[in-house]
Amino acid sequence: MKVILFFLLPFSFAVSAQTVADILIKNGRIIDGTGNSWYHGDIAITDGKISAIGKLDTVSALKTIDATGLIVAPGFIDVHTHIEGDEINNPTADNFIYDGVTTVVTGNCGSSRVNIKEYLGMLDSLRTSINIATLIGHNDVRRAVMGNSSRNPDQQEMKKMELLVEEAMQQGAVGFSTGLIYIPGTFSKTEEIVTLAKVTAKYNGIYVSHMRNEGDSVIQAINEALHIGRTANLPVEISHFKVTGQQNWGRSKETIALIEKARMEGIDVTIDQYPYTASSTSLSTMIPDEILSDGNDSIQARLQTPAIRKYVVDQMLKNLKKRKLKHFSYAVVAYHRADTTLNGKSIEEINLIKGRKHKAKYEAETVIELMLRGGAGMIFHGMHEKDINRIMRYPYNMFASDASIRIFNQGIPHPRGYGTNARILAKYVREEKVLSLEEAIRRMTSLPAQKFRLYDRGLLRPGIAADIVIFNEQKVQDLSSFERPHQYSTGFHFVVVNGALVVDAGKHTGVRSGRSLYGSGRQNK
Ligand SMILES: [Zn+2]
């Protein structure tokens, strides 16, 4: 009897004649986030939560949405973002909201605020339109303790780093991230990461890795991430999973097999992906690591030393040769503060604009020149659609934008910040049928919620937080492109965050009903 009640209760407790909900969504096709088939039903929302699901003819509401012909799904959870700094002036997070995203995880790639209590508290008083959880980033922890030094930490420094991670987890971080291609994380040995991951594990956190390599040494890099998960005994999420460089195209076969083997062994490893064949990161990733230690002054001095400069050029030419390319055409400047007229142009083009010979050697010099003038945000066209597809089909892969809150019309950023989810639903579900709609939504909702332990989100169930998107599966579309990135996705008619309408009839209402999401290791609430 108890069992029967348990199942009946959620569907019936709000369905009495007098019930008045805040919002009632009628006649939609519900896709609940589990991966199960759609079904017809109504959803009632009361006090920020889903209060009932079913045929709710006796429920009235302050606001009724007719979802006839539309899909009703949980709000999307984007587990890989970098919003720090942009949320203050852009709390409505339009690029995410118009792409159906209601929750983000920030603090990725080793880069986060160090004082998590202060950060989440700031977000609580700021109020954004999206829910925000954060990781504690290794690079910022290391920098706080030992600057950008390239050496190993001594015992005392190691203890300090452990303490910072411990505090962050106690203050509500959901896990620990690394960015092992960036300074200073790139200087750390695996043992250092294991030690900090062990601290994370004590607080039910997960390890999120921007790995040491995503090209020639990708297998070693995956093995390192798996080793960290195995040794520190915590779940692993590998960020923006990919294989870059023409010479590596097709190797997603090996990398996915390696992930699957680790799962068979019992390592709780999952991955995420953005659905584009170009990546986006800092210009400094073109420069050898050993040049990048000890802060900007040292880097500038090295790049101006003729012998070192020659070494850097040689290394860049070697890497270009590996890619089987004659020019740095794959590397496009997204944002160069010192001269924004270069935004959107490739290194090959910029070299010609500067009046230099059309040779890779001079293009490498152009890279150094841009570095000396403050560096740049870059887009690198280096992946193959077949690898994107293979990774996409992997059932434990979720989708994530790897983006900041976009500032409309500033720079030429990667389109993934505007269009990741709409692109999956339009290109890969509707047009190419790589995934079913239900499966794509599972990867955007319950899979990330489970992995990052956001147990109150990612599903449509009575009692759970009311984060809901309502969209037209025939019309949903990403519009942002590499050439014209500043365009919002279309097709999301309604977006509900914690029971409040953030998008109403296709327009952002300005409502900021998102909240900070704290990890379960949080103490002294
Ligand atoms: Zn990253």
Short mmCIF file of C-alpha atoms and ligand atoms in Angstrom, two decimals:
data_model
loop_
_atom_site.label_atom_id
_atom_site.label_comp_id
_atom_site.label_asym_id
_atom_site.label_seq_id
_atom_site.Cartn_x
_atom_site.Cartn_y
_atom_site.Cartn_z
CA MET A 1 0.00 0.00 0.00
CA LYS A 2 2.77 2.37 0.93
CA VAL A 3 4.44 1.75 -2.40
CA ILE A 4 1.29 2.59 -4.32
CA LEU A 5 0.82 5.81 -2.36
CA PHE A 6 4.37 6.83 -3.07
CA PHE A 7 3.71 6.67 -6.76
CA LEU A 8 0.26 8.20 -6.72
CA LEU A 9 0.92 11.03 -4.36
CA PRO A 10 3.07 13.31 -6.48
CA PHE A 11 0.61 13.17 -9.33
CA SER A 12 -2.43 13.86 -7.26
CA PHE A 13 -1.67 16.04 -4.28
CA ALA A 14 -2.14 19.30 -6.13
CA VAL A 15 -5.09 18.18 -8.19
CA SER A 16 -7.95 19.30 -6.04
CA ALA A 17 -10.68 21.63 -7.18
CA GLN A 18 -9.38 24.65 -5.25
CA THR A 19 -5.75 24.52 -6.32
CA VAL A 20 -4.27 27.73 -7.62
CA ALA A 21 -0.76 27.47 -9.01
CA ASP A 22 1.60 30.29 -9.93
CA ILE A 23 2.12 28.98 -13.44
CA LEU A 24 0.28 26.26 -15.32
CA ILE A 25 1.80 24.82 -18.51
CA LYS A 26 -0.96 23.16 -20.53
CA ASN A 27 -1.01 20.65 -23.37
CA GLY A 28 2.73 20.35 -23.95
CA ARG A 29 4.68 17.30 -24.92
CA ILE A 30 6.72 16.62 -21.82
CA ILE A 31 10.26 15.27 -22.15
CA ASP A 32 11.26 14.73 -18.55
CA GLY A 33 15.06 14.54 -18.80
CA THR A 34 15.38 10.80 -18.07
CA GLY A 35 15.79 9.91 -21.74
CA ASN A 36 12.32 8.33 -21.75
CA SER A 37 9.81 9.13 -24.47
CA TRP A 38 7.75 12.31 -24.50
CA TYR A 39 4.21 12.20 -23.13
CA HIS A 40 1.24 14.56 -23.04
CA GLY A 41 0.66 16.42 -19.82
CA ASP A 42 0.27 19.65 -17.87
CA ILE A 43 2.69 21.02 -15.29
CA ALA A 44 1.78 23.21 -12.33
CA ILE A 45 4.36 25.41 -10.62
CA THR A 46 3.97 26.75 -7.11
CA ASP A 47 6.50 28.58 -4.92
CA GLY A 48 9.40 27.91 -7.26
CA LYS A 49 8.79 24.17 -7.44
CA ILE A 50 6.92 21.83 -9.72
CA SER A 51 3.77 21.15 -7.73
CA ALA A 52 1.97 18.72 -10.02
CA ILE A 53 2.26 16.93 -13.35
CA GLY A 54 -0.56 15.19 -15.17
CA LYS A 55 -3.95 16.10 -16.55
CA LEU A 56 -4.56 19.18 -14.47
CA ASP A 57 -8.00 20.34 -15.59
CA THR A 58 -9.01 21.45 -12.10
CA VAL A 59 -5.93 23.55 -11.48
CA SER A 60 -6.14 27.26 -12.12
CA ALA A 61 -3.14 29.56 -12.17
CA LEU A 62 -2.10 33.18 -12.10
CA LYS A 63 -0.45 32.57 -15.47
CA THR A 64 -1.36 29.84 -17.93
CA ILE A 65 0.92 28.94 -20.82
CA ASP A 66 -0.54 27.07 -23.75
CA ALA A 67 2.23 24.73 -24.86
CA THR A 68 0.26 23.04 -27.63
CA GLY A 69 2.71 21.77 -30.25
CA LEU A 70 5.71 22.58 -28.06
CA ILE A 71 8.22 20.52 -26.08
CA VAL A 72 8.37 21.04 -22.32
CA ALA A 73 11.72 19.99 -20.85
CA PRO A 74 13.86 20.65 -17.78
CA GLY A 75 16.04 23.77 -18.07
CA PHE A 76 19.42 22.93 -19.54
CA ILE A 77 22.46 22.61 -17.30
CA ASP A 78 25.72 23.86 -18.79
CA VAL A 79 28.51 22.33 -16.70
CA HIS A 80 31.40 24.06 -18.38
CA THR A 81 31.34 27.85 -18.28
CA HIS A 82 33.58 30.79 -17.35
CA ILE A 83 31.29 33.54 -16.12
CA GLU A 84 33.46 35.16 -13.43
CA GLY A 85 33.62 38.90 -13.88
CA ASP A 86 30.92 39.19 -16.55
CA GLU A 87 27.98 38.41 -14.30
CA ILE A 88 28.23 41.74 -12.45
CA ASN A 89 27.35 43.90 -15.44
CA ASN A 90 25.32 41.29 -17.29
CA PRO A 91 23.27 39.50 -14.64
CA THR A 92 20.48 38.62 -17.09
CA ALA A 93 22.90 36.25 -18.90
CA ASP A 94 20.94 36.58 -22.14
CA ASN A 95 23.18 34.33 -24.24
CA PHE A 96 22.56 31.41 -21.89
CA ILE A 97 18.87 32.08 -21.28
CA TYR A 98 18.04 32.37 -25.00
CA ASP A 99 19.81 29.04 -25.52
CA GLY A 100 17.63 27.32 -22.89
CA VAL A 101 20.28 27.25 -20.16
CA THR A 102 18.94 27.75 -16.63
CA THR A 103 21.94 26.52 -14.62
CA VAL A 104 25.67 26.89 -15.18
CA VAL A 105 28.74 25.53 -13.44
CA THR A 106 31.63 27.98 -13.50
CA GLY A 107 35.18 27.89 -12.14
CA ASN A 108 36.36 25.55 -14.88
CA CYS A 109 39.79 24.95 -16.44
CA GLY A 110 41.53 25.68 -13.15
CA SER A 111 40.25 29.24 -13.12
CA SER A 112 37.92 30.41 -10.35
CA ARG A 113 37.53 32.80 -7.47
CA VAL A 114 39.55 31.54 -4.52
CA ASN A 115 37.16 32.79 -1.85
CA ILE A 116 34.07 30.74 -2.68
CA LYS A 117 32.05 31.99 0.27
CA GLU A 118 32.49 35.56 -0.89
CA TYR A 119 31.76 34.65 -4.51
CA LEU A 120 28.56 32.71 -3.89
CA GLY A 121 27.46 35.34 -1.37
CA MET A 122 28.04 38.06 -3.96
CA LEU A 123 25.93 36.10 -6.48
CA ASP A 124 23.20 35.67 -3.89
CA SER A 125 22.89 39.42 -3.45
CA LEU A 126 23.44 40.26 -7.12
CA ARG A 127 20.75 37.82 -8.35
CA THR A 128 21.27 36.60 -11.90
CA SER A 129 18.77 35.07 -14.30
CA ILE A 130 20.57 31.71 -14.15
CA ASN A 131 21.46 29.38 -11.28
CA ILE A 132 25.20 29.20 -10.67
CA ALA A 133 27.38 26.54 -9.07
CA THR A 134 31.15 26.81 -8.95
CA LEU A 135 34.26 24.70 -8.83
CA ILE A 136 37.47 25.69 -7.09
CA GLY A 137 40.20 26.20 -9.69
CA HIS A 138 43.69 24.80 -9.27
CA ASN A 139 45.47 27.57 -11.17
CA ASP A 140 44.11 30.27 -8.91
CA VAL A 141 44.79 28.25 -5.77
CA ARG A 142 48.39 27.66 -6.89
CA ARG A 143 48.86 31.28 -7.91
CA ALA A 144 47.58 32.48 -4.53
CA VAL A 145 50.19 30.36 -2.76
CA MET A 146 53.25 30.44 -5.05
CA GLY A 147 52.58 32.89 -7.88
CA ASN A 148 53.35 31.76 -11.42
CA SER A 149 56.46 29.90 -10.39
CA SER A 150 57.31 26.83 -12.47
CA ARG A 151 58.70 24.71 -9.63
CA ASN A 152 57.08 22.16 -7.34
CA PRO A 153 55.49 23.41 -4.14
CA ASP A 154 57.43 22.78 -0.94
CA GLN A 155 55.70 21.04 1.92
CA GLN A 156 54.36 24.22 3.44
CA GLU A 157 53.04 25.52 0.12
CA MET A 158 51.35 22.19 -0.54
CA LYS A 159 49.63 22.40 2.85
CA LYS A 160 48.45 25.92 2.05
CA MET A 161 46.96 24.77 -1.24
CA GLU A 162 45.19 21.88 0.48
CA LEU A 163 43.77 24.30 3.01
CA LEU A 164 42.43 26.61 0.27
CA VAL A 165 40.73 23.72 -1.52
CA GLU A 166 39.35 22.44 1.79
CA GLU A 167 37.91 25.87 2.63
CA ALA A 168 36.40 26.19 -0.84
CA MET A 169 34.69 22.82 -0.54
CA GLN A 170 33.39 23.73 2.92
CA GLN A 171 32.08 26.97 1.48
CA GLY A 172 30.06 25.24 -1.21
CA ALA A 173 32.20 24.49 -4.28
CA VAL A 174 30.91 21.42 -6.14
CA GLY A 175 34.35 20.19 -7.13
CA PHE A 176 37.92 20.96 -8.11
CA SER A 177 39.03 21.91 -11.62
CA THR A 178 42.39 21.94 -13.36
CA GLY A 179 43.62 23.74 -16.46
CA LEU A 180 46.83 21.87 -17.18
CA ILE A 181 47.74 23.75 -20.35
CA TYR A 182 47.64 27.12 -18.62
CA ILE A 183 50.09 28.77 -16.30
CA PRO A 184 50.70 27.99 -13.56
CA GLY A 185 48.79 24.67 -13.64
CA THR A 186 50.94 23.39 -16.47
CA PHE A 187 53.94 23.37 -14.10
CA SER A 188 52.32 20.99 -11.62
CA LYS A 189 53.06 17.30 -11.38
CA THR A 190 50.29 14.70 -11.19
CA GLU A 191 50.97 14.11 -7.47
CA GLU A 192 50.05 17.69 -6.64
CA ILE A 193 46.66 17.26 -8.34
CA VAL A 194 46.07 13.91 -6.63
CA THR A 195 46.71 15.49 -3.22
CA LEU A 196 44.21 18.28 -3.89
CA ALA A 197 41.68 15.89 -5.43
CA LYS A 198 41.81 13.84 -2.22
CA VAL A 199 40.77 16.91 -0.25
CA THR A 200 37.92 17.45 -2.74
CA ALA A 201 36.79 13.84 -2.36
CA LYS A 202 36.30 14.30 1.40
CA TYR A 203 33.52 16.78 0.63
CA ASN A 204 31.65 14.79 -1.97
CA GLY A 205 33.20 16.88 -4.75
CA ILE A 206 34.25 15.83 -8.22
CA TYR A 207 37.41 16.36 -10.27
CA VAL A 208 36.93 18.35 -13.49
CA SER A 209 39.85 18.33 -15.89
CA HIS A 210 40.98 20.51 -18.72
CA MET A 211 43.66 17.99 -19.52
CA ARG A 212 47.33 18.46 -20.17
CA ASN A 213 46.91 17.71 -23.86
CA GLU A 214 44.08 17.37 -26.39
CA GLY A 215 46.24 16.59 -29.42
CA ASP A 216 49.28 14.35 -29.94
CA SER A 217 49.47 13.28 -26.28
CA VAL A 218 45.75 13.02 -25.62
CA ILE A 219 45.94 9.35 -24.51
CA GLN A 220 48.56 10.13 -21.85
CA ALA A 221 46.47 13.10 -20.76
CA ILE A 222 43.31 11.00 -20.37
CA ASN A 223 45.32 8.40 -18.47
CA GLU A 224 46.52 11.10 -16.09
CA ALA A 225 42.95 12.27 -15.43
CA LEU A 226 41.84 8.67 -14.84
CA HIS A 227 44.79 8.06 -12.54
CA ILE A 228 43.78 11.07 -10.47
CA GLY A 229 40.21 9.75 -10.21
CA ARG A 230 41.40 6.27 -9.31
CA THR A 231 43.98 7.35 -6.74
CA ALA A 232 41.97 10.10 -5.07
CA ASN A 233 38.82 7.99 -5.37
CA LEU A 234 36.45 10.58 -6.77
CA PRO A 235 34.35 11.04 -9.93
CA VAL A 236 36.06 12.56 -12.97
CA GLU A 237 34.62 14.88 -15.59
CA ILE A 238 36.82 15.50 -18.63
CA SER A 239 36.07 18.93 -20.06
CA HIS A 240 35.55 19.86 -23.70
CA PHE A 241 36.51 16.38 -24.84
CA LYS A 242 38.10 16.48 -28.29
CA VAL A 243 41.04 15.57 -30.49
CA THR A 244 42.81 18.51 -32.10
CA GLY A 245 45.28 18.78 -34.94
CA GLN A 246 44.81 17.27 -38.36
CA GLN A 247 47.34 14.55 -37.58
CA ASN A 248 45.02 13.30 -34.82
CA TRP A 249 41.72 13.27 -36.66
CA GLY A 250 39.88 10.00 -36.14
CA ARG A 251 41.51 9.26 -32.80
CA SER A 252 38.24 9.79 -30.92
CA LYS A 253 37.82 6.06 -31.57
CA GLU A 254 40.75 5.41 -29.21
CA THR A 255 39.88 8.09 -26.71
CA ILE A 256 36.23 7.02 -26.31
CA ALA A 257 37.35 3.39 -25.98
CA LEU A 258 39.70 4.44 -23.21
CA ILE A 259 36.89 6.20 -21.33
CA GLU A 260 34.66 3.17 -21.72
CA LYS A 261 37.39 0.85 -20.45
CA ALA A 262 37.88 3.04 -17.38
CA ARG A 263 34.14 2.94 -16.67
CA MET A 264 34.21 -0.88 -16.88
CA GLU A 265 37.00 -0.76 -14.32
CA GLY A 266 34.73 1.23 -12.01
CA ILE A 267 35.98 4.77 -12.48
CA ASP A 268 33.06 7.19 -12.54
CA VAL A 269 34.22 9.17 -15.54
CA THR A 270 32.05 11.24 -17.86
CA ILE A 271 32.85 13.85 -20.48
CA ASP A 272 31.44 17.00 -22.02
CA GLN A 273 31.66 18.58 -25.44
CA TYR A 274 30.80 21.69 -27.40
CA PRO A 275 29.38 20.92 -30.84
CA TYR A 276 31.82 22.82 -33.05
CA THR A 277 34.99 21.96 -34.99
CA ALA A 278 36.90 24.98 -33.70
CA SER A 279 38.19 25.60 -30.20
CA SER A 280 38.70 28.89 -28.43
CA THR A 281 41.44 29.79 -26.01
CA SER A 282 44.31 32.13 -25.33
CA LEU A 283 47.04 33.02 -27.84
CA SER A 284 49.61 32.00 -25.23
CA THR A 285 48.80 28.33 -25.89
CA MET A 286 50.78 28.72 -29.14
CA ILE A 287 53.91 29.58 -27.14
CA PRO A 288 55.99 26.79 -25.49
CA ASP A 289 55.23 26.35 -21.77
CA GLU A 290 58.77 26.97 -20.58
CA ILE A 291 58.57 30.55 -21.90
CA LEU A 292 55.45 31.31 -19.89
CA SER A 293 56.55 31.10 -16.24
CA ASP A 294 56.95 33.87 -13.64
CA GLY A 295 54.51 36.47 -14.83
CA ASN A 296 54.14 38.87 -17.69
CA ASP A 297 57.41 40.82 -17.29
CA SER A 298 59.47 37.65 -17.52
CA ILE A 299 57.52 36.46 -20.55
CA GLN A 300 58.00 39.79 -22.30
CA ALA A 301 61.72 39.80 -21.54
CA ARG A 302 62.15 36.28 -22.89
CA LEU A 303 60.23 36.97 -26.07
CA GLN A 304 62.51 39.94 -26.72
CA THR A 305 65.69 37.88 -26.35
CA PRO A 306 66.79 36.94 -29.90
CA ALA A 307 67.91 33.38 -29.10
CA ILE A 308 64.71 32.57 -27.19
CA ARG A 309 62.65 34.24 -29.87
CA LYS A 310 64.21 32.00 -32.49
CA TYR A 311 63.51 28.95 -30.34
CA VAL A 312 59.83 29.97 -30.00
CA VAL A 313 59.51 30.48 -33.77
CA ASP A 314 61.12 27.09 -34.43
CA GLN A 315 58.75 25.36 -32.00
CA MET A 316 55.74 27.01 -33.62
CA LEU A 317 56.90 25.97 -37.09
CA LYS A 318 57.39 22.42 -35.86
CA ASN A 319 53.84 22.32 -34.54
CA LEU A 320 52.53 23.74 -37.80
CA LYS A 321 54.33 21.04 -39.76
CA LYS A 322 52.76 18.37 -37.54
CA ARG A 323 49.39 19.77 -38.51
CA LYS A 324 50.38 19.35 -42.16
CA LEU A 325 49.69 23.03 -42.77
CA LYS A 326 51.75 25.68 -44.56
CA HIS A 327 50.23 28.72 -42.84
CA PHE A 328 48.69 29.71 -39.52
CA SER A 329 45.32 30.04 -41.21
CA TYR A 330 43.62 27.83 -38.60
CA ALA A 331 44.41 30.39 -35.86
CA VAL A 332 41.97 33.32 -35.84
CA VAL A 333 42.10 36.29 -33.47
CA ALA A 334 38.82 36.68 -31.58
CA TYR A 335 39.79 39.61 -29.41
CA HIS A 336 43.00 41.63 -29.38
CA ARG A 337 42.53 44.56 -27.05
CA ALA A 338 45.44 46.61 -28.39
CA ASP A 339 44.03 46.67 -31.93
CA THR A 340 40.46 45.50 -32.33
CA THR A 341 40.59 45.87 -36.13
CA LEU A 342 42.45 42.55 -36.08
CA ASN A 343 39.50 40.77 -34.47
CA GLY A 344 38.12 38.08 -36.78
CA LYS A 345 41.31 37.82 -38.86
CA SER A 346 43.63 34.82 -39.05
CA ILE A 347 47.32 34.98 -38.17
CA GLU A 348 48.03 34.40 -41.86
CA GLU A 349 45.91 37.44 -42.78
CA ILE A 350 47.31 39.64 -40.01
CA ASN A 351 50.84 38.86 -41.13
CA LEU A 352 49.97 40.10 -44.63
CA ILE A 353 48.22 43.19 -43.22
CA LYS A 354 51.47 43.98 -41.39
CA GLY A 355 53.19 43.95 -44.80
CA ARG A 356 55.32 40.89 -44.18
CA LYS A 357 56.15 38.06 -46.56
CA HIS A 358 53.60 35.28 -46.95
CA LYS A 359 55.67 32.75 -45.03
CA ALA A 360 54.97 30.75 -41.85
CA LYS A 361 58.21 32.04 -40.30
CA TYR A 362 56.94 35.62 -40.39
CA GLU A 363 53.51 34.51 -39.23
CA ALA A 364 55.16 33.03 -36.11
CA GLU A 365 56.84 36.42 -35.57
CA THR A 366 53.40 37.99 -35.84
CA VAL A 367 52.18 35.72 -33.05
CA ILE A 368 55.05 36.90 -30.85
CA GLU A 369 54.26 40.50 -31.68
CA LEU A 370 50.63 40.03 -30.61
CA MET A 371 51.86 38.36 -27.41
CA LEU A 372 54.07 41.37 -26.68
CA ARG A 373 51.05 43.63 -27.16
CA GLY A 374 48.97 41.94 -24.50
CA GLY A 375 48.05 38.64 -26.12
CA ALA A 376 44.68 37.75 -27.61
CA GLY A 377 41.67 35.51 -27.33
CA MET A 378 41.80 33.06 -30.22
CA ILE A 379 39.69 30.63 -32.22
CA PHE A 380 41.52 27.57 -33.52
CA HIS A 381 39.95 25.59 -36.36
CA GLY A 382 41.45 22.19 -35.63
CA MET A 383 38.84 19.44 -35.25
CA HIS A 384 37.00 17.06 -37.56
CA GLU A 385 33.23 16.63 -37.76
CA LYS A 386 33.57 12.83 -37.58
CA ASP A 387 35.21 13.08 -34.17
CA ILE A 388 32.54 15.54 -33.00
CA ASN A 389 29.90 13.01 -34.10
CA ARG A 390 31.54 10.01 -32.48
CA ILE A 391 32.00 11.83 -29.17
CA MET A 392 28.41 13.08 -29.40
CA ARG A 393 27.03 9.55 -29.70
CA TYR A 394 28.77 8.47 -26.52
CA PRO A 395 25.99 8.14 -23.91
CA TYR A 396 28.00 9.62 -21.02
CA ASN A 397 28.90 12.77 -22.90
CA MET A 398 27.02 15.96 -22.00
CA PHE A 399 26.94 19.30 -23.79
CA ALA A 400 28.58 22.43 -22.49
CA SER A 401 29.42 25.81 -23.98
CA ASP A 402 32.81 26.56 -22.40
CA ALA A 403 31.64 30.17 -22.58
CA SER A 404 31.37 33.34 -20.57
CA ILE A 405 28.32 35.57 -20.33
CA ARG A 406 28.56 37.25 -23.70
CA ILE A 407 28.66 41.00 -23.88
CA PHE A 408 26.57 41.83 -26.92
CA ASN A 409 28.66 42.99 -29.88
CA GLN A 410 31.98 42.87 -28.03
CA GLY A 411 34.77 41.07 -29.92
CA ILE A 412 34.34 38.08 -32.22
CA PRO A 413 33.92 35.29 -29.66
CA HIS A 414 33.28 31.63 -30.34
CA PRO A 415 29.63 31.04 -31.30
CA ARG A 416 29.30 28.27 -28.71
CA GLY A 417 28.48 30.91 -26.08
CA TYR A 418 25.24 31.68 -27.89
CA GLY A 419 24.26 28.51 -29.67
CA THR A 420 25.48 25.26 -28.11
CA ASN A 421 22.12 23.75 -27.12
CA ALA A 422 20.09 25.09 -30.03
CA ARG A 423 22.74 23.75 -32.38
CA ILE A 424 22.49 20.26 -30.89
CA LEU A 425 18.69 20.36 -31.21
CA ALA A 426 18.70 21.81 -34.75
CA LYS A 427 21.71 20.36 -36.53
CA TYR A 428 22.38 17.12 -34.70
CA VAL A 429 18.85 16.08 -33.63
CA ARG A 430 16.48 17.50 -36.26
CA GLU A 431 18.64 17.61 -39.38
CA GLU A 432 21.30 14.92 -39.04
CA LYS A 433 19.50 12.64 -36.55
CA VAL A 434 22.71 11.87 -34.68
CA LEU A 435 20.66 11.72 -31.45
CA SER A 436 16.99 11.40 -30.57
CA LEU A 437 15.40 14.46 -29.00
CA GLU A 438 14.86 12.62 -25.70
CA GLU A 439 18.50 11.51 -25.57
CA ALA A 440 19.83 14.99 -26.38
CA ILE A 441 17.71 16.45 -23.59
CA ARG A 442 18.89 13.80 -21.11
CA ARG A 443 22.48 14.92 -21.83
CA MET A 444 21.49 18.55 -21.23
CA THR A 445 19.59 17.90 -18.01
CA SER A 446 19.62 14.81 -15.80
CA LEU A 447 23.11 13.62 -16.77
CA PRO A 448 24.85 16.87 -15.78
CA ALA A 449 22.58 17.19 -12.71
CA GLN A 450 23.57 13.73 -11.53
CA LYS A 451 27.26 14.21 -12.22
CA PHE A 452 27.55 17.58 -10.49
CA ARG A 453 25.14 16.47 -7.76
CA LEU A 454 22.53 19.10 -8.42
CA TYR A 455 19.85 16.68 -7.28
CA ASP A 456 17.05 19.24 -7.19
CA ARG A 457 17.33 19.96 -10.94
CA GLY A 458 17.55 18.31 -14.35
CA LEU A 459 14.25 16.41 -14.26
CA LEU A 460 10.55 17.18 -14.46
CA ARG A 461 9.13 15.68 -11.27
CA PRO A 462 6.79 17.04 -8.62
CA GLY A 463 8.73 18.58 -5.75
CA ILE A 464 11.81 19.48 -7.79
CA ALA A 465 12.92 23.06 -8.59
CA ALA A 466 10.89 24.54 -11.45
CA ASP A 467 13.56 25.15 -14.09
CA ILE A 468 11.75 24.56 -17.37
CA VAL A 469 12.21 25.34 -21.07
CA ILE A 470 9.40 25.30 -23.61
CA PHE A 471 10.49 25.21 -27.23
CA ASN A 472 9.50 24.39 -30.76
CA GLU A 473 11.51 21.38 -31.90
CA GLN A 474 10.85 22.23 -35.58
CA LYS A 475 12.07 25.80 -35.26
CA VAL A 476 14.72 25.85 -32.56
CA GLN A 477 17.88 27.21 -34.18
CA ASP A 478 21.31 28.53 -33.36
CA LEU A 479 22.09 31.68 -35.34
CA SER A 480 25.51 32.54 -33.97
CA SER A 481 28.34 31.86 -36.43
CA PHE A 482 32.10 32.36 -36.44
CA GLU A 483 31.68 35.35 -38.76
CA ARG A 484 28.70 36.88 -36.94
CA PRO A 485 28.70 35.49 -33.43
CA HIS A 486 26.47 38.00 -31.66
CA GLN A 487 23.12 36.40 -32.41
CA TYR A 488 20.82 34.71 -29.94
CA SER A 489 19.34 31.30 -30.54
CA THR A 490 15.64 31.21 -31.41
CA GLY A 491 12.82 28.80 -30.70
CA PHE A 492 12.75 28.94 -26.91
CA HIS A 493 9.34 30.49 -26.26
CA PHE A 494 9.33 30.24 -22.48
CA VAL A 495 12.10 29.77 -19.93
CA VAL A 496 11.27 29.32 -16.25
CA VAL A 497 13.94 29.60 -13.55
CA ASN A 498 12.95 28.67 -9.98
CA GLY A 499 9.32 29.12 -10.87
CA ALA A 500 9.62 32.58 -12.45
CA LEU A 501 9.26 33.39 -16.13
CA VAL A 502 12.60 34.63 -17.46
CA VAL A 503 11.54 34.28 -21.08
CA ASP A 504 7.90 35.02 -21.89
CA ALA A 505 6.70 34.61 -25.49
CA GLY A 506 10.28 34.60 -26.74
CA LYS A 507 11.48 37.72 -24.87
CA HIS A 508 13.74 38.00 -21.83
CA THR A 509 11.62 39.54 -19.07
CA GLY A 510 14.60 40.87 -17.12
CA VAL A 511 13.60 38.67 -14.19
CA ARG A 512 16.60 37.48 -12.13
CA SER A 513 15.31 34.44 -10.29
CA GLY A 514 18.48 32.34 -10.41
CA ARG A 515 20.37 31.46 -7.26
CA SER A 516 23.71 30.16 -6.09
CA LEU A 517 23.83 26.38 -5.88
CA TYR A 518 25.99 25.10 -3.05
CA GLY A 519 27.85 21.80 -3.03
CA SER A 520 26.81 19.21 -0.47
CA GLY A 521 30.13 19.54 1.36
CA ARG A 522 29.11 22.98 2.55
CA GLN A 523 29.49 23.55 6.27
CA ASN A 524 28.35 26.27 8.68
CA LYS A 525 25.43 27.28 6.50
ZN ZN B 1 39.32 24.51 -20.75
#
